[in-house]
Coordinates of C-alpha atoms in Angstrom, one line a residue:
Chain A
X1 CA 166.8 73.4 -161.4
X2 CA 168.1 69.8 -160.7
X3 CA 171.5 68.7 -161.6
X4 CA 169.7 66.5 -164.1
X5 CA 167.5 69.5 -165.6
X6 CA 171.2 71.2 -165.4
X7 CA 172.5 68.2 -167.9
X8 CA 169.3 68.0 -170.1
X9 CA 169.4 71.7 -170.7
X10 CA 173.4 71.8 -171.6
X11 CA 173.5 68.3 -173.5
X12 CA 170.1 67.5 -175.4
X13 CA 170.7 69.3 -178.9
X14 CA 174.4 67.9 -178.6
X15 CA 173.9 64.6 -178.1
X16 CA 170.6 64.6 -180.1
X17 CA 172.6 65.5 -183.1
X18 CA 175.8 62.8 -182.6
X19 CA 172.7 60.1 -182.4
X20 CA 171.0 61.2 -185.7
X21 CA 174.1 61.1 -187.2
X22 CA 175.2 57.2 -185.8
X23 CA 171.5 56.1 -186.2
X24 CA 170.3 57.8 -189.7
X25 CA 166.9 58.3 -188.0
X26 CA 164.9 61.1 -186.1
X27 CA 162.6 59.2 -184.0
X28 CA 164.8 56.4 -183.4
X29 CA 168.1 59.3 -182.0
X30 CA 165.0 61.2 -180.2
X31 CA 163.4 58.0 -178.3
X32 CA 166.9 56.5 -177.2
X33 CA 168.1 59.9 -175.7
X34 CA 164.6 60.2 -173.7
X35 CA 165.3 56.4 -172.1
X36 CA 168.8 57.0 -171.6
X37 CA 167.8 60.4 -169.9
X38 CA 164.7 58.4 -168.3
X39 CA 167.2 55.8 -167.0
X40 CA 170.3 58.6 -165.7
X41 CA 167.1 60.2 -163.0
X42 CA 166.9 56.5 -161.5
X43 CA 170.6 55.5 -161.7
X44 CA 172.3 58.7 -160.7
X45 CA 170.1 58.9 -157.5
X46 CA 171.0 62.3 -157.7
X47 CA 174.4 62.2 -158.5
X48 CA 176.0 62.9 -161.7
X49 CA 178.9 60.9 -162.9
X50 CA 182.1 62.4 -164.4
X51 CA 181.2 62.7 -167.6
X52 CA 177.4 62.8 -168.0
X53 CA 177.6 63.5 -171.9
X54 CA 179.6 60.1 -172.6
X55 CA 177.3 58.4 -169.9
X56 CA 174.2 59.6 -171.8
X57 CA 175.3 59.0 -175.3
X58 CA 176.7 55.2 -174.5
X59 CA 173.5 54.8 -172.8
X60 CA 171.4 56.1 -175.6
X61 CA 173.1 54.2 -178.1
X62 CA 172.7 50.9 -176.4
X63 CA 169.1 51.4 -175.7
X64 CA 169.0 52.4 -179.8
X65 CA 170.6 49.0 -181.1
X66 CA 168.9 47.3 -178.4
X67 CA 165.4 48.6 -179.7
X68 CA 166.6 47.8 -183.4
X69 CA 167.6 44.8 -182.4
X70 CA 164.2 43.8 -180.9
X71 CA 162.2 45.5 -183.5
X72 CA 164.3 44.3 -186.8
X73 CA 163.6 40.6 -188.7
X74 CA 167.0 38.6 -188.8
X75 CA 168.4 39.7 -192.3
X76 CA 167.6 43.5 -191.5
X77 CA 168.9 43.3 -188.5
X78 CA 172.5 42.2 -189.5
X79 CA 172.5 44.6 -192.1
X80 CA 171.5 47.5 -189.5
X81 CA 174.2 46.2 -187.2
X82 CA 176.7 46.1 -190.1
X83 CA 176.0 49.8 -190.4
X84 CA 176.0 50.9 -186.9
X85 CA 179.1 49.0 -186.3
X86 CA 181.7 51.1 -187.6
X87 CA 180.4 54.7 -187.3
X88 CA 180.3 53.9 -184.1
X89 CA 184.2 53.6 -183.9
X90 CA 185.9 54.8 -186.7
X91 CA 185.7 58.5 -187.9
X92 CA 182.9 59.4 -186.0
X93 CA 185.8 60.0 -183.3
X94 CA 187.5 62.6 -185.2
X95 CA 185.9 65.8 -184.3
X96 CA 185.1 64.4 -180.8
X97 CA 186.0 65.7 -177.6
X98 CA 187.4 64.1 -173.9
X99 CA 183.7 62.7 -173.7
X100 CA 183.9 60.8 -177.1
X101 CA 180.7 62.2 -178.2
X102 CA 181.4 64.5 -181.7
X103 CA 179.4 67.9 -182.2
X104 CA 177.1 67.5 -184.9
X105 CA 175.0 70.3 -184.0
X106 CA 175.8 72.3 -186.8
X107 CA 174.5 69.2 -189.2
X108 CA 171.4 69.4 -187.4
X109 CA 170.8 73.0 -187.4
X110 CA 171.1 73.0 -191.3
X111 CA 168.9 70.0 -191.6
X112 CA 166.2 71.5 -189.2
X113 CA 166.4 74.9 -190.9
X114 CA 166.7 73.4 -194.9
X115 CA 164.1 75.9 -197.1
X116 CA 162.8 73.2 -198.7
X117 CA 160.9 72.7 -194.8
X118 CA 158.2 75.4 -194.4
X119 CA 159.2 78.4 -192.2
X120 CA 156.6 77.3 -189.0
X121 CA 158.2 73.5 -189.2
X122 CA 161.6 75.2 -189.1
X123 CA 161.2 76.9 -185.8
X124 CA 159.5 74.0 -184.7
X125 CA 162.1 71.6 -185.2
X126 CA 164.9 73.6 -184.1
X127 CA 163.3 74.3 -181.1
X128 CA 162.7 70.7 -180.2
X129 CA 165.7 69.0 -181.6
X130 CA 168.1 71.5 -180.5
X131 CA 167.1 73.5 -177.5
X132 CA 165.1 70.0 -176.5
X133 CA 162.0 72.0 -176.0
X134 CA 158.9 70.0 -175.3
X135 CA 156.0 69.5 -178.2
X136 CA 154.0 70.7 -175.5
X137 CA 156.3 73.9 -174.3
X138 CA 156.4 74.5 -178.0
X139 CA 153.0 74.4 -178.9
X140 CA 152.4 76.9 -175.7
X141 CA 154.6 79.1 -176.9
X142 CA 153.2 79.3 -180.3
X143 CA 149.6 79.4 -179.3
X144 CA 148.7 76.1 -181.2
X145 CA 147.0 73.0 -179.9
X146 CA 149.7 70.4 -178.8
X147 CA 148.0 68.1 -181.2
X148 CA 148.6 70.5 -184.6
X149 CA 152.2 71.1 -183.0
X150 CA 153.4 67.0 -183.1
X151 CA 151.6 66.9 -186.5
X152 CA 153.7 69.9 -187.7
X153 CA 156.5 67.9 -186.2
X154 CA 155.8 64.7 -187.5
X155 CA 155.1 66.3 -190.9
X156 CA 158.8 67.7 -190.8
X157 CA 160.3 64.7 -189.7
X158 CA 159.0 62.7 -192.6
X159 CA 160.0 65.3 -195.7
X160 CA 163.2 65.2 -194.3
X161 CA 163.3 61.3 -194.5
X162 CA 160.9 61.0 -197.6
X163 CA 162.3 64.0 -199.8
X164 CA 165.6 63.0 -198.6
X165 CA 166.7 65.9 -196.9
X166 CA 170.7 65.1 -196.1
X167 CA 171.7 65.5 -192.5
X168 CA 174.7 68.1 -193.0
X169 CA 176.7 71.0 -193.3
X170 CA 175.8 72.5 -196.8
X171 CA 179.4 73.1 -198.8
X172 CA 180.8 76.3 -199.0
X173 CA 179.1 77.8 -201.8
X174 CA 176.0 77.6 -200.8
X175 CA 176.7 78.2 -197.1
X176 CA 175.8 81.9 -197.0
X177 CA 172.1 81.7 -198.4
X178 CA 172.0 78.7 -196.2
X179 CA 173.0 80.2 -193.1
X180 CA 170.5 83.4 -193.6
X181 CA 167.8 80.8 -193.3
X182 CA 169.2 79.5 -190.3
X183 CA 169.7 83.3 -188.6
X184 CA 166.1 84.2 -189.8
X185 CA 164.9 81.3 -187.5
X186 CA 166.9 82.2 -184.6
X187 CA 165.6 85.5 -185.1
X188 CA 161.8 84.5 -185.5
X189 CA 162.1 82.4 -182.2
X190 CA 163.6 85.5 -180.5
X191 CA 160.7 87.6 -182.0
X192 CA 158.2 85.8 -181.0
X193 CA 159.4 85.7 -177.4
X194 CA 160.1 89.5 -177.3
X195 CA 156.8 90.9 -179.0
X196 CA 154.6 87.8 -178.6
X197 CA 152.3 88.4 -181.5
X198 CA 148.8 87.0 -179.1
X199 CA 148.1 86.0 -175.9
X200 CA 148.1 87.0 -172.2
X201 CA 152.0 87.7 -171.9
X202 CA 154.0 90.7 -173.6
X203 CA 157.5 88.9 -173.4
X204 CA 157.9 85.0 -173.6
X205 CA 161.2 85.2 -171.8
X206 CA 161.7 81.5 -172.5
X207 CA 162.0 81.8 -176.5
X208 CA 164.5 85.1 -175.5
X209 CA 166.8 83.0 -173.8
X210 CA 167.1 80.2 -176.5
X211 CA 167.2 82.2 -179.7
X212 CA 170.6 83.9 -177.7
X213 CA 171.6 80.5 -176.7
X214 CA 171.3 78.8 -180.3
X215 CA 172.9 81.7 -181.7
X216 CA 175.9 81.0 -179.5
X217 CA 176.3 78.1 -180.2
X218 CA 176.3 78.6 -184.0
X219 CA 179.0 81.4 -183.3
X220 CA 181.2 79.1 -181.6
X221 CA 180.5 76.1 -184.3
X222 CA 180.7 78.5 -187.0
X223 CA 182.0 82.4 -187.0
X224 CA 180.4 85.0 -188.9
X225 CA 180.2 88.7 -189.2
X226 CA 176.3 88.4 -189.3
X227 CA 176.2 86.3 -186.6
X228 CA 178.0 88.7 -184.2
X229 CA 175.7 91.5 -185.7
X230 CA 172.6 89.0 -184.7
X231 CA 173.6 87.9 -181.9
X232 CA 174.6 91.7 -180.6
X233 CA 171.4 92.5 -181.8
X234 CA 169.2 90.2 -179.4
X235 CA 171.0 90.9 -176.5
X236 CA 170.8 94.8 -176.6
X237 CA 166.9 94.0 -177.0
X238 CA 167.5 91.8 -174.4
X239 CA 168.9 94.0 -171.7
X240 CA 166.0 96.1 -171.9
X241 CA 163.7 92.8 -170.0
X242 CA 163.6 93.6 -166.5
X243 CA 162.1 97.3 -167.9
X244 CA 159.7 96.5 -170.5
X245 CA 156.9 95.3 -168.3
X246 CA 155.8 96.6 -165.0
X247 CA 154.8 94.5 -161.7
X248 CA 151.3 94.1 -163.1
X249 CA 152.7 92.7 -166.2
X250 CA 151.6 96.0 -167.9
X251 CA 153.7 97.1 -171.2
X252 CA 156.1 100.0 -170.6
X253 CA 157.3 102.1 -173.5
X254 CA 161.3 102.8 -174.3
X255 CA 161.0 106.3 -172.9
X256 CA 159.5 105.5 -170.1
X257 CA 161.6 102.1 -169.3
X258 CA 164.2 102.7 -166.0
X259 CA 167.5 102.7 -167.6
X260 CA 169.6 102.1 -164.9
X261 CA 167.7 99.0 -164.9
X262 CA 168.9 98.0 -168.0
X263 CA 171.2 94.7 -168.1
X264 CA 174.5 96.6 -168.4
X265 CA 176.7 93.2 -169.3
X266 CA 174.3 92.4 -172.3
X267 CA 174.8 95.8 -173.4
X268 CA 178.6 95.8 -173.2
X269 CA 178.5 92.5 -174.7
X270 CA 176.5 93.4 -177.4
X271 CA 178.2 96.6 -178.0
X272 CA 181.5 94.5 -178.5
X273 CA 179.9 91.7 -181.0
X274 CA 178.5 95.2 -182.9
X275 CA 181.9 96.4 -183.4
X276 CA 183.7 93.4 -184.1
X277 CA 180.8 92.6 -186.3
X278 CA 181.2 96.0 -188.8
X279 CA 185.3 95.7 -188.5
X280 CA 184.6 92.6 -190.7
X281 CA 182.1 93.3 -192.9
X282 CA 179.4 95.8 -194.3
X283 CA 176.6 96.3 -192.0
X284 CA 173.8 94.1 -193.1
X285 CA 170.0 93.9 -191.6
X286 CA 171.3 92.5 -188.4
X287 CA 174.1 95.0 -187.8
X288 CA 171.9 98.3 -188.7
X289 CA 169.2 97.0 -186.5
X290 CA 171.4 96.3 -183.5
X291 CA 173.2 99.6 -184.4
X292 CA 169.8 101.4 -183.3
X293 CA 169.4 99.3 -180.2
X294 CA 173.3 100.6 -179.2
X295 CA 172.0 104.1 -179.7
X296 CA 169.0 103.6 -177.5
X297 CA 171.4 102.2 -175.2
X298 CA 173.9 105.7 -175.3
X299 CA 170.8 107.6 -173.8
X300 CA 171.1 107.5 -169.9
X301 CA 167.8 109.0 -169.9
X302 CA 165.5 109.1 -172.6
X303 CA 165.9 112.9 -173.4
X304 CA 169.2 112.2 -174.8
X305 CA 168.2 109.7 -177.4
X306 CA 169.9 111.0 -180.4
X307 CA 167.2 110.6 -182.7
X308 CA 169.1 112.0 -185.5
X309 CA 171.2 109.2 -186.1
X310 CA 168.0 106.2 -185.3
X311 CA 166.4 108.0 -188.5
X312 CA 169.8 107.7 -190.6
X313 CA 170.7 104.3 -190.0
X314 CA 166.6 103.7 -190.4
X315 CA 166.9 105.0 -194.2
X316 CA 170.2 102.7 -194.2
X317 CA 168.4 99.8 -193.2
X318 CA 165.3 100.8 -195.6
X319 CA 167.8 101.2 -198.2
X320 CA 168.9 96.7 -197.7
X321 CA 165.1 95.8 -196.2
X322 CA 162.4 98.1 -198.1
X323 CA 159.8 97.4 -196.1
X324 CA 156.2 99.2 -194.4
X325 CA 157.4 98.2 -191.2
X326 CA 161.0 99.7 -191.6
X327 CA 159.5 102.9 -193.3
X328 CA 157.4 103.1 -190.0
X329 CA 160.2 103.1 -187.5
X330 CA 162.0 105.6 -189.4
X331 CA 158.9 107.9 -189.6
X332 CA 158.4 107.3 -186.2
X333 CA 162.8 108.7 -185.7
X334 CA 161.4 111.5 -187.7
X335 CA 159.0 112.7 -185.1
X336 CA 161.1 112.5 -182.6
X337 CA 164.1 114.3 -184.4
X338 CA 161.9 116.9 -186.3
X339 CA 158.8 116.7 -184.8
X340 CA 155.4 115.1 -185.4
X341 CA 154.4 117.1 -188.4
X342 CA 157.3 116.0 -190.2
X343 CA 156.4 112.3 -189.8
X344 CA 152.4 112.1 -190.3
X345 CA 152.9 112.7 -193.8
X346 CA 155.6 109.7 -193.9
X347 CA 152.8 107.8 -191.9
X348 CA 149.7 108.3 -193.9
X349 CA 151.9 107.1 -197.2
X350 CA 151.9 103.7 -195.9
X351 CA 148.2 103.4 -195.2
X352 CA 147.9 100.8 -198.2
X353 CA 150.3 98.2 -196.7
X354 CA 149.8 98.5 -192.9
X355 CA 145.9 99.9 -192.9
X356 CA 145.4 96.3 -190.5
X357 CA 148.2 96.4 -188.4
X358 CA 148.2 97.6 -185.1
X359 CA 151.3 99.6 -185.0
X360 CA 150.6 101.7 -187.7
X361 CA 147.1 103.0 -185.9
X362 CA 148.8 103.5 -183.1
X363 CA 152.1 105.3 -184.4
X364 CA 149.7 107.6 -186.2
X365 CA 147.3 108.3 -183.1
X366 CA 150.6 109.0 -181.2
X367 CA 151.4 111.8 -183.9
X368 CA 147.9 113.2 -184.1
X369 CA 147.7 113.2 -180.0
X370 CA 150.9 115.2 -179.8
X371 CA 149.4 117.6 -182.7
X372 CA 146.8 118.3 -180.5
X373 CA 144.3 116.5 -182.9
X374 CA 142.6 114.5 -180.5
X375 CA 139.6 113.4 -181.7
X376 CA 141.1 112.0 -184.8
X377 CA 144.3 110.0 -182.2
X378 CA 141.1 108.8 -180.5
X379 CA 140.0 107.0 -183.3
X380 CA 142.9 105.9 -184.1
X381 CA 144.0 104.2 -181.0
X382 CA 140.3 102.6 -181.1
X383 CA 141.4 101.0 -184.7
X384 CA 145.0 99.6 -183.1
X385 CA 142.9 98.4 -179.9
X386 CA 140.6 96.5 -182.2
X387 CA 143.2 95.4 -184.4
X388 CA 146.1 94.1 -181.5
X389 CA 146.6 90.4 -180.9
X390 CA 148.1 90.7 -177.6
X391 CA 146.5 91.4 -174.2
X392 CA 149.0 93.6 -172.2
X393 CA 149.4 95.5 -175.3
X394 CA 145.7 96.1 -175.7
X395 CA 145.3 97.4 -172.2
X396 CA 148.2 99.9 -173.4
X397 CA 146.0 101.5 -175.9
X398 CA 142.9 101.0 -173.2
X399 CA 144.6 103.0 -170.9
X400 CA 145.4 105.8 -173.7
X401 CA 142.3 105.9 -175.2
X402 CA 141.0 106.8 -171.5
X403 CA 143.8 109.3 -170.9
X404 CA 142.9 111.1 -173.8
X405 CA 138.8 111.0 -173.5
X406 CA 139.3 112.4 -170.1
X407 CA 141.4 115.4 -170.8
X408 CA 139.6 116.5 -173.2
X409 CA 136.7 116.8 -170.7
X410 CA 138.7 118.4 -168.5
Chain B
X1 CA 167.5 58.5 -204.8
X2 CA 165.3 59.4 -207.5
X3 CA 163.6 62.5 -208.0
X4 CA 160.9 64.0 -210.9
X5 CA 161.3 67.2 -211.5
X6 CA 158.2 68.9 -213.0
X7 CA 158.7 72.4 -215.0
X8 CA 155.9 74.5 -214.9
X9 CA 155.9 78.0 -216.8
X10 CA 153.5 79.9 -218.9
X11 CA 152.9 78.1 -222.2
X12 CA 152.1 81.3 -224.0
X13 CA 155.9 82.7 -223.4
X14 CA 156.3 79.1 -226.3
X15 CA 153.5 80.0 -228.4
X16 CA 154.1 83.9 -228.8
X17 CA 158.0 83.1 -229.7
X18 CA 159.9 84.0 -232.3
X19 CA 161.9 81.2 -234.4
X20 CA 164.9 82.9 -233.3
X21 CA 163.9 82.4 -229.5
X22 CA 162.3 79.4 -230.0
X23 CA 165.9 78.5 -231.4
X24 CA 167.5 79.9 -228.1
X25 CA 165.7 78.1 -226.0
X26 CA 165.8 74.7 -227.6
X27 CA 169.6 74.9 -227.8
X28 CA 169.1 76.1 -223.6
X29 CA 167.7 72.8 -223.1
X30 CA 170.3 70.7 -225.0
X31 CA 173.3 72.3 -223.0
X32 CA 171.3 71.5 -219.6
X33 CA 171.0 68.2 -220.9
X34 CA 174.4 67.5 -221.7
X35 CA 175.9 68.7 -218.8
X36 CA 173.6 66.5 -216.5
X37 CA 173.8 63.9 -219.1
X38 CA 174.9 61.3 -216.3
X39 CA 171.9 61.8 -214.1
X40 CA 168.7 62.1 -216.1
X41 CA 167.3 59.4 -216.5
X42 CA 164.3 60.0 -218.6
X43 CA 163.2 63.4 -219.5
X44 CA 160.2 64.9 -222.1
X45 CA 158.5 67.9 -223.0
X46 CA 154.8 67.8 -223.5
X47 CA 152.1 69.7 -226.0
X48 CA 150.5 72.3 -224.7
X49 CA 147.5 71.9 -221.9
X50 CA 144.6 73.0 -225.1
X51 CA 146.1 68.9 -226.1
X52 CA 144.7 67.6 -222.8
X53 CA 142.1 65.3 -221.9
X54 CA 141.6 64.7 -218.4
X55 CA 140.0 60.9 -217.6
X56 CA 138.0 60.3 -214.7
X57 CA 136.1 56.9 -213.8
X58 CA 133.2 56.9 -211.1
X59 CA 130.7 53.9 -210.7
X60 CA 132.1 51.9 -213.0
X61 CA 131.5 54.9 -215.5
X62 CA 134.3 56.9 -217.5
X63 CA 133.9 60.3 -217.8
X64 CA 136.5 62.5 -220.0
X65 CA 136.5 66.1 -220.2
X66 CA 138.5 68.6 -222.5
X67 CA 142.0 70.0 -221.1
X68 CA 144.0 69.4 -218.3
X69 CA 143.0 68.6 -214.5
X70 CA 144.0 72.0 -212.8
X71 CA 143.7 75.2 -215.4
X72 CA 146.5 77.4 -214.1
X73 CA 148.5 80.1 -216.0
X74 CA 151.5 78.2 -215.1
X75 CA 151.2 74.7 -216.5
X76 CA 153.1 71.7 -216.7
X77 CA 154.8 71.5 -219.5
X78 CA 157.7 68.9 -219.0
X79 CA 159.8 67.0 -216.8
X80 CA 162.5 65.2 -216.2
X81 CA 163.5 62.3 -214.0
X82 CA 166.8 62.4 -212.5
X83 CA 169.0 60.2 -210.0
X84 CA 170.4 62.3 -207.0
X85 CA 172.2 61.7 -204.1
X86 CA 169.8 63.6 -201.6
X87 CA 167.7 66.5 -202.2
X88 CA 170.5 69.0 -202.2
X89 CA 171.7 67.7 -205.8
X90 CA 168.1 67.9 -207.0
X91 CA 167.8 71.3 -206.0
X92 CA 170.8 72.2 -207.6
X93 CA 169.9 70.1 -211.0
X94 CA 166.1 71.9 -211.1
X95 CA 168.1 75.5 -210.9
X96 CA 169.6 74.6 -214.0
X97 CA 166.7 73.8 -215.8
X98 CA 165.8 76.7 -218.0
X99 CA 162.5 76.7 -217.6
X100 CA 163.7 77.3 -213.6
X101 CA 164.6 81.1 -214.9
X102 CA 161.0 82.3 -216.2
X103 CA 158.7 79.4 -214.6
X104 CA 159.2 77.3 -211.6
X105 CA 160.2 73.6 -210.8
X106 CA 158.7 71.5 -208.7
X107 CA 160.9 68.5 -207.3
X108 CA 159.2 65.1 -206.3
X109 CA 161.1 62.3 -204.9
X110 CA 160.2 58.7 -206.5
X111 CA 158.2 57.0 -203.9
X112 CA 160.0 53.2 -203.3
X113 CA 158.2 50.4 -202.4
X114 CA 160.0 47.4 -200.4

């Protein structure tokens, strides 16, 4: 990466979100920060200067009043001026560091993640704005056309202005249902880069690495039991990378993953947020969740997974989220723990809600194969590789399917 | 800013009440009135939808039909126009509406022309 990437990678969602807040205006913050990074690649030649944050954000603000200035008739023009002026100046210094520039990322954050946006233009937003992702990067990552992407975009862009969405931190009462939105996002950005729902690729390791990076910077800006439990949460999922797909990009399951391969900083890191996390508060969604992905982490080898306690903290986490997928993952505990006879009839009482979704055929041909009952697993893994969005995952079920068809020949 | 908040709830939960709930929720409405006396500016309930006559002119041509222009179990049965700083307060005014706790509200900003 180039010293500049470097820069636009660190600084983009912090100076985006000073420059919204001086300039009022979305388009007009997001096209002065993309000249005044277009002009610091000619006039750095390759070096950077002191302080590239102030460097940028003087830039970008010139290049913002100069472009008002050009674009605005003469009695909107002094008004604009009027208002640029002093926020320029006075107590938009407050909260600002050596570099002059204040952090008003956590204004942005709440703006880009407000409920009355819809969840897709959320993610979107956040993504762009924030993590300075491209429309294009975004749309790949998403498996949309660029085109539907910058519409989604532009369609934000203008509720927020038309509907009058305000640009910042909501007040105290409300922050907690507020801040749930804005975890939900992170969370849905780290999803879809862990399990990505279509496409060629298992993991987008791309959206990984920004859902923990946005979540760190909301810790720092703003700390939060939940956000430790989140935040733990994705990076004991995350740990697991290096193990979850093989050299041909094929899909590895948990117990057969090498765990000494396993990122063992993430893990203690995790661990830590965890526990600081539940000293603090009741274990919520987050918590329980990463509370199973410390178990998994315990086990040296997968043998020693204890099982047991996933199942508990399962019916815990059914208990706070009642939902299919929960009850699945806690049948699938139960098979492990007490065997797969225990868990097909916990299974086959969800076949209302998850009869078209992958996972279920497939936890349920998993049971049947180690009953012995293969012609009925056989059927089922047929229904999961019709059903699954995701290439490396269908080859998975391929490669069972044939496993299975061949021993019973045998 | 101004904003239009629309209440839409199912008119038979009116129709099928009782004089004491009828009473109940009349006097719901006056409190939420009162207490955002200083930012609703206008503000009405309307007849039920089986009042309605929906207007349409094509060619030159009116045509009017019976009832109102989408038949949904929720309907629109009132609104209220209200001056807000940003759509926070709006928000927060239309979850005070009454009608908010059985129906739901749907907030509109006033388009401006300049």
């Amino acid at each position: 990466m180039t010293a500049i990437e470097d820069v636009f990678r660190s600084e983009w969602g912090r100076l985006l979100a000073a420059l919204i807040h001086l300039l009022g205006d979305f388009d007009v913050a997001e096209e002065a920060l993309q000249e005044a990074f277009a002009a610091a690649v000619t006039e750095w030649a390759g070096e950077v200067p002191r302080n590239p944050r102030a460097w940028l954000y003087g830039t970008a603000r010139h290049k913002a009043i100069d472009r008002l200035r050009r674009r605005a008739r003469f009695a909107e023009k002094q008004a604009e001026l009027a208002y640029l002026a002093p926020s320029a100046t006075s107590d938009e210094m407050n909260d600002a560091d050596e570099s002059g520039v204040p952090d008003e990322r956590l204004r942005l954050i709440f703006t880009c993640c407000h409920p009355a946006l819809a969840e897709d233009a959320q993610v979107a937003l956040t993504l762009r704005t924030l993590c300075g992702l491209s429309t294009e990067e975004i749309a790949r990552a998403f498996l949309v056309p660029t085109a539907t992407m910058a519409q989604r975009l532009v369609r934000a862009k203008a509720k927020i202005r038309g509907a009058g969405i305000p640009y910042r931190v909501p007040p105290a009462s409300e922050l907690p249902e507020r801040l749930s939105v804005v975890m939900a996002v992170v969370y849905l950005v780290f999803n879809e880069g862990y399990a990505a729902a279509s496409g060629e690729s298992l993991v987008r390791h791309d959206l990984c690495a920004e859902a923990i990076r946005l979540a760190r910077v909301l810790r720092a800006l703003l700390p939060d039991a939940q956000l430790d439990a989140l935040l733990a949460l994705m990076l004991l999922h995350e740990a697991r990378r290096a193990t979850r797909v093989d050299d041909n990009g094929e899909m590895v399951l948990l117990a057969d993953q090498d765990r000494s391969r396993w990122d063992r900083a993430e893990i203690d890191e995790g661990r830590a947020l965890l526990q600081s996390s539940l000293r603090t508060s009741r274990p919520g969604t987050y918590a329980l969740e990463a509370a199973i992905a410390a178990v998994h982490a315990d086990a040296h080898i997968a043998s020693d997974t204890d099982w047991k306690q996933i199942a508990a903290i399962y019916e815990r986490l059914y208990f706070l989220h009642p939902t299919p997928i929960v009850a699945l993952n806690h049948a699938v505990a139960v098979s492990m723990s007490d065997g797969p006879a225990a868990a097909l009839p916990l299974v086959a009482a969800l076949s209302d809600s998850l009869i078209d979704y992958h996972l279920w055929h497939a936890t349920r041909a998993d049971l049947l194969r180690r009953l012995g009952r293969d012609d009925e697993a056989i059927a089922s893994y047929r229904r999961a590789h019709e059903l699954a969005g995701n290439d490396a995952e269908r080859r998975f079920l391929a490669r069972r399917i044939e496993k299975l068809a061949s021993s019973r020949h045998d | 800013m101004q904003y239009l908040l629309l209440i839409y709830d199912d008119e038979k939960r009116w129709t099928n009440m009782t004089e004491a709930g009828m009473q109940k929720g009349m006097s719901a409405y006056d409190a939420f009135g009162k207490e955002f006396a200083g930012k609703i500016k206008a503000g009405n309930a309307l007849q039920p939808t089986h009042t309605a006559t929906t207007v349409r002119t094509r060619d030159g041509k009116r045509l009017t039909t019976d009832g109102p222009y989408a038949e949904t179990k929720e309907a629109l049965g009132g609104y209220y126009l209200v001056d807000a700083n940003d759509l926070d307060e709006a928000i927060a005014i239309a979850g005070k509406i009454p009608g908010a706790l059985t129906g739901a509200i749907e907030v509109r900003p006033i388009m401006t022309f300049d």
